[in-house]
Coordinates of C-alpha atoms in Angstrom, one line a residue:
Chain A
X8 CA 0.0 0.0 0.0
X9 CA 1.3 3.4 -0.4
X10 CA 2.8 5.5 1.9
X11 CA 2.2 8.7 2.8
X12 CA 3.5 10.9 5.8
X13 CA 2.2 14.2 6.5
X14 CA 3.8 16.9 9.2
X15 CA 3.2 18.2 11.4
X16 CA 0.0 16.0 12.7
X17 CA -1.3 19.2 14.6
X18 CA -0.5 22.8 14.5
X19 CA -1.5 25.9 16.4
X20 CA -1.1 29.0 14.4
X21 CA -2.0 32.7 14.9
X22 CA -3.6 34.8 12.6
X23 CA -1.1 36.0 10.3
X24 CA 1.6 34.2 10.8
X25 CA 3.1 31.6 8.3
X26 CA 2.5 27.9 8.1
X27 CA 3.6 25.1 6.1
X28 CA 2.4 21.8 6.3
X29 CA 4.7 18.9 4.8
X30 CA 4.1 15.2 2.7
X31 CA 6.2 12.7 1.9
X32 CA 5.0 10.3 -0.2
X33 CA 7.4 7.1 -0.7
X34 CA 5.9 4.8 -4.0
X35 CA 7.0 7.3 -6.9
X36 CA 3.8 8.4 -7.7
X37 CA 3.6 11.4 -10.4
X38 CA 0.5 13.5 -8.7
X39 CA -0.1 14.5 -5.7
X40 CA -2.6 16.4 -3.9
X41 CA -3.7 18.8 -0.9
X42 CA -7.2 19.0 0.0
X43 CA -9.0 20.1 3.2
X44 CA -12.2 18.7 5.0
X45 CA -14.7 20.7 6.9
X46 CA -17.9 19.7 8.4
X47 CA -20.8 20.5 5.8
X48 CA -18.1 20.9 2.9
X49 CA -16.7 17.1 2.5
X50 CA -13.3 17.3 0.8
X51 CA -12.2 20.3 -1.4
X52 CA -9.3 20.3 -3.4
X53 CA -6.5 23.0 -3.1
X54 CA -3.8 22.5 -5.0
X55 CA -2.3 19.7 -7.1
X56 CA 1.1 18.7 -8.8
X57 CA 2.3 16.5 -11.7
X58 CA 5.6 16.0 -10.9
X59 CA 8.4 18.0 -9.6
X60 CA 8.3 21.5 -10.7
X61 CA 4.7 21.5 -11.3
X62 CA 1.6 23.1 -9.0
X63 CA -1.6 23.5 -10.0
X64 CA -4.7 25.7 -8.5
X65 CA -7.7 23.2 -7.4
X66 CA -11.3 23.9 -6.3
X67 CA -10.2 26.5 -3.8
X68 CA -6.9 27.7 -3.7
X69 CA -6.9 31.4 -2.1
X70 CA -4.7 31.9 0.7
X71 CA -2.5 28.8 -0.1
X72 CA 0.4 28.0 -1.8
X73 CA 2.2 25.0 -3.0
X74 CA 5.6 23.6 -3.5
X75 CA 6.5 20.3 -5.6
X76 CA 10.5 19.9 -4.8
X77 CA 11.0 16.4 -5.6
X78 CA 9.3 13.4 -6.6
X79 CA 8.0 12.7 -3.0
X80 CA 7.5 16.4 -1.5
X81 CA 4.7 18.3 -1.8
X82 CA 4.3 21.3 0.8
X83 CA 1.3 23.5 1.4
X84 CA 1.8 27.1 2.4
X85 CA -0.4 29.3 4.4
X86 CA 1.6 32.8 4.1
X87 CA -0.6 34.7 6.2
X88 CA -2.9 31.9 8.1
X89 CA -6.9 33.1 8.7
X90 CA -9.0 31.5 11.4
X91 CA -11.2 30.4 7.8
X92 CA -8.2 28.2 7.5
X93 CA -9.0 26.2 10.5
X94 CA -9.5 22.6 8.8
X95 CA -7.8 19.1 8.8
X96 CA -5.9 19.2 5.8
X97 CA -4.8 16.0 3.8
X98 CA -2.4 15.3 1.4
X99 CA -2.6 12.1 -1.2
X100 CA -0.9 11.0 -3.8
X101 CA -2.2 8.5 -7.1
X102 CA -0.3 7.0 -9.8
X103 CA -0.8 9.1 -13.6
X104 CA -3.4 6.8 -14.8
X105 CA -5.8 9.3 -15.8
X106 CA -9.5 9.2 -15.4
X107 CA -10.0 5.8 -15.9
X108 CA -8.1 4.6 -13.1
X109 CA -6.9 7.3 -10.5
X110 CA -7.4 5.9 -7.1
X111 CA -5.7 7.8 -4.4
X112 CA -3.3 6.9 -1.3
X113 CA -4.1 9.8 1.4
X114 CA -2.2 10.7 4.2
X115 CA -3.0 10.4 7.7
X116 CA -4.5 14.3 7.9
X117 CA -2.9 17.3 9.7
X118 CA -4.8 19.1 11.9
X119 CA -4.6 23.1 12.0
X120 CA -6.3 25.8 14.3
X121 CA -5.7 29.4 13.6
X122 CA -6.1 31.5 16.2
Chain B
X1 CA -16.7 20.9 -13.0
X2 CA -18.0 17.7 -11.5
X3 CA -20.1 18.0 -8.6
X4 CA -20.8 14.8 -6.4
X5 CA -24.1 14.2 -4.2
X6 CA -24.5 11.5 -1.8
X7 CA -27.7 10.4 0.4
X8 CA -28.1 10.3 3.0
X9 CA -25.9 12.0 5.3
X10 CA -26.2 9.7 8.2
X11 CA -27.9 6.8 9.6
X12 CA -28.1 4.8 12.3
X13 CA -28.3 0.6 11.9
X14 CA -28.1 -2.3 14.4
X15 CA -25.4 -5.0 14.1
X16 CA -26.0 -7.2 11.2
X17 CA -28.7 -4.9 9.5
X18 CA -27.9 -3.8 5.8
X19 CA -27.2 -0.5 4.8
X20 CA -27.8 2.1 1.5
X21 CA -26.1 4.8 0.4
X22 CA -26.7 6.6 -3.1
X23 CA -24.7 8.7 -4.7
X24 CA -25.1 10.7 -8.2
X25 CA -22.8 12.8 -10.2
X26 CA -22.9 15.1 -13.0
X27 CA -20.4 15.1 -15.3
X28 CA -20.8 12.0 -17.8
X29 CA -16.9 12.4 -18.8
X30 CA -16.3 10.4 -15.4
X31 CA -15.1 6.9 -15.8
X32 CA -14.0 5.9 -12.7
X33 CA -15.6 6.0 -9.2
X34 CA -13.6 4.8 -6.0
X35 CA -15.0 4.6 -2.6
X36 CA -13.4 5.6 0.7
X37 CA -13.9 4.8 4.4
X38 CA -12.9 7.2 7.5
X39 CA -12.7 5.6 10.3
X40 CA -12.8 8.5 13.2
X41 CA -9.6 10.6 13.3
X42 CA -8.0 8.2 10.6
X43 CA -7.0 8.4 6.6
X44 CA -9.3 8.2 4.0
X45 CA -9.0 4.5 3.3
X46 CA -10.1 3.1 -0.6
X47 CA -12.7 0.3 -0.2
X48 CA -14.3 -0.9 -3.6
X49 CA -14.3 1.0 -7.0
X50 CA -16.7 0.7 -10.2
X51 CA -15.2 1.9 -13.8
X52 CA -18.3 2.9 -16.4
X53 CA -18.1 0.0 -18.5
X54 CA -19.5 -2.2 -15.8
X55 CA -22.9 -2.5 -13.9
X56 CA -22.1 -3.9 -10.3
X57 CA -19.0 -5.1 -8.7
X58 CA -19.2 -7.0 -5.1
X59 CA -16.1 -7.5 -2.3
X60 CA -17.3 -9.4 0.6
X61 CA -19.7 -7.7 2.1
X62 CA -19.7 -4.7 -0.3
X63 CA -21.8 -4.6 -3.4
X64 CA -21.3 -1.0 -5.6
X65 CA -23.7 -1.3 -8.6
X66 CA -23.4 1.5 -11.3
X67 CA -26.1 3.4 -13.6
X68 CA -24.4 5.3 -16.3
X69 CA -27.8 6.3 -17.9
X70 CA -29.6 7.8 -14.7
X71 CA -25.5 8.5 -13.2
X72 CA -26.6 6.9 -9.7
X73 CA -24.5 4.5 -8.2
X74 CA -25.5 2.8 -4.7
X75 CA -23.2 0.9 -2.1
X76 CA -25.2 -2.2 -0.1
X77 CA -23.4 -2.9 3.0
X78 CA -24.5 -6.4 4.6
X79 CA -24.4 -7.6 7.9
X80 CA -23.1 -4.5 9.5
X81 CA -20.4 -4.7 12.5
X82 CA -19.9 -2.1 14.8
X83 CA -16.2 -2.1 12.5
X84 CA -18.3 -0.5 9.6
X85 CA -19.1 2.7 11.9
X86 CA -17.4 5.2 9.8
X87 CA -17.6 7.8 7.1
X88 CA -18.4 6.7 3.4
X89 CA -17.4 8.8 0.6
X90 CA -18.5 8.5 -2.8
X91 CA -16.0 10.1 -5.4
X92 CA -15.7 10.2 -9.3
X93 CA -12.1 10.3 -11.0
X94 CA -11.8 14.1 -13.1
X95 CA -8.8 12.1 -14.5
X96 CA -5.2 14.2 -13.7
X97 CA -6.7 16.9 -11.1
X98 CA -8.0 13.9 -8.9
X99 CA -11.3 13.2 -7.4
X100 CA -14.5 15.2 -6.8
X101 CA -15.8 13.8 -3.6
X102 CA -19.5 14.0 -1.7
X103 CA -20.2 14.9 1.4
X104 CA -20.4 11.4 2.9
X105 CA -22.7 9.3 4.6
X106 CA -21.9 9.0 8.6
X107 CA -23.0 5.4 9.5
X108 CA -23.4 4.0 12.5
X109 CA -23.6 0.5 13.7
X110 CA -25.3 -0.7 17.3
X111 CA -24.4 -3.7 18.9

């Protein structure tokens, strides 16, 4: 099964302040992904990647950032954290299949509170 | 883009009941549809998964069958544990940009 680490597994922010939340992903899978879950929304994506180099806006990407170092990183960036970012926020990855076959390997969630 | 419904949002069985939970999507470009469990404060965990070529597809306990023509797929869950308490998410594959997911179906089995 594939493996997928995400850090920190809870963070406390403050409003403004700057936040980065990590994934390491270790079965060489070209995409990767960062969504967020909120009660009443499900899971919403935020930003996805190809491949090293590569970041792409998803369903709602204001106020976040990404980063796609390597192979197996994929970062999430909260320059300028809002209590609206308050979430568990997970990262998964999925072999590039597309969209006949695209099931994804998620991580184990990371839970943020702005305050 | 693809927008992913699921009913209901919760319910509530006793151990060994059967349980339903529909799902319908929009966009009839999606192919692929994998389903996820959540266990509380755990991963999203992939459970069973229907491509649009085929009508129903069973594992153990699980039977996904698939309606391209009405786009309405329903998962049957049979003799529920108290193991199966957990979070059900219906999704559909938008190919590269990943998966459009419902709000999922909080079930919950009684001893």
């Amino acid at each position: 099964e594939a493996a997928v680490t995400q850090s920190p597994r809870n963070k406390v922010a403050v409003t403004g302040g700057k936040v980065t939340l990590s994934c390491n992903q270790t079965n060489n899978h070209n995409n990767m992904y960062w969504y967020r879950q909120d009660t009443g929304h499900g899971l919403r994506l935020i930003h996805y990647s190809y491949g090293a180099g590569s970041t792409e806006k998803g369903d709602i990407p204001d106020g976040y950032k990404a980063s796609r170092p390597s192979q197996e990183n994929f970062s999430l960036i909260l320059e300028l954290a809002t209590p609206s970012q308050t979430s568990v926020y997970f990262c998964a990855s999925g072999p590039d299949r597309g969209r006949s076959q695209n099931t994804l390997y998620f991580g184990a969630g990371t839970r943020l509170s702005v305050l | 883009g693809e927008q992913v419904e699921q009913l209901p949002s919760s319910l509530i069985v006793q151990e060994g009941a059967s349980v339903l939970i529909n799902c319908s999507y929009t966009d009839s470009a999606s192919v692929y549809f994998p389903w996820y469990k959540q266990e509380p404060g755990k991963r999203l965990q992939f459970i069973i998964d229907i491509r649009s070529n085929m009508e129903r597809k069973q594992n153990q306990r699980l039977t996904l069958l698939f309606d391209k023509k009405t786009k309405h797929l329903s998962l049957h869950i049979t003799a529920t544990q108290p193991g199966d308490s957990a979070i059900y998410f219906c999704s559909a594959s938008t190919g590269a940009q990943g998966l459009t997911f419902g709000l999922g179906t909080r079930v919950s089995v009684f001893p």
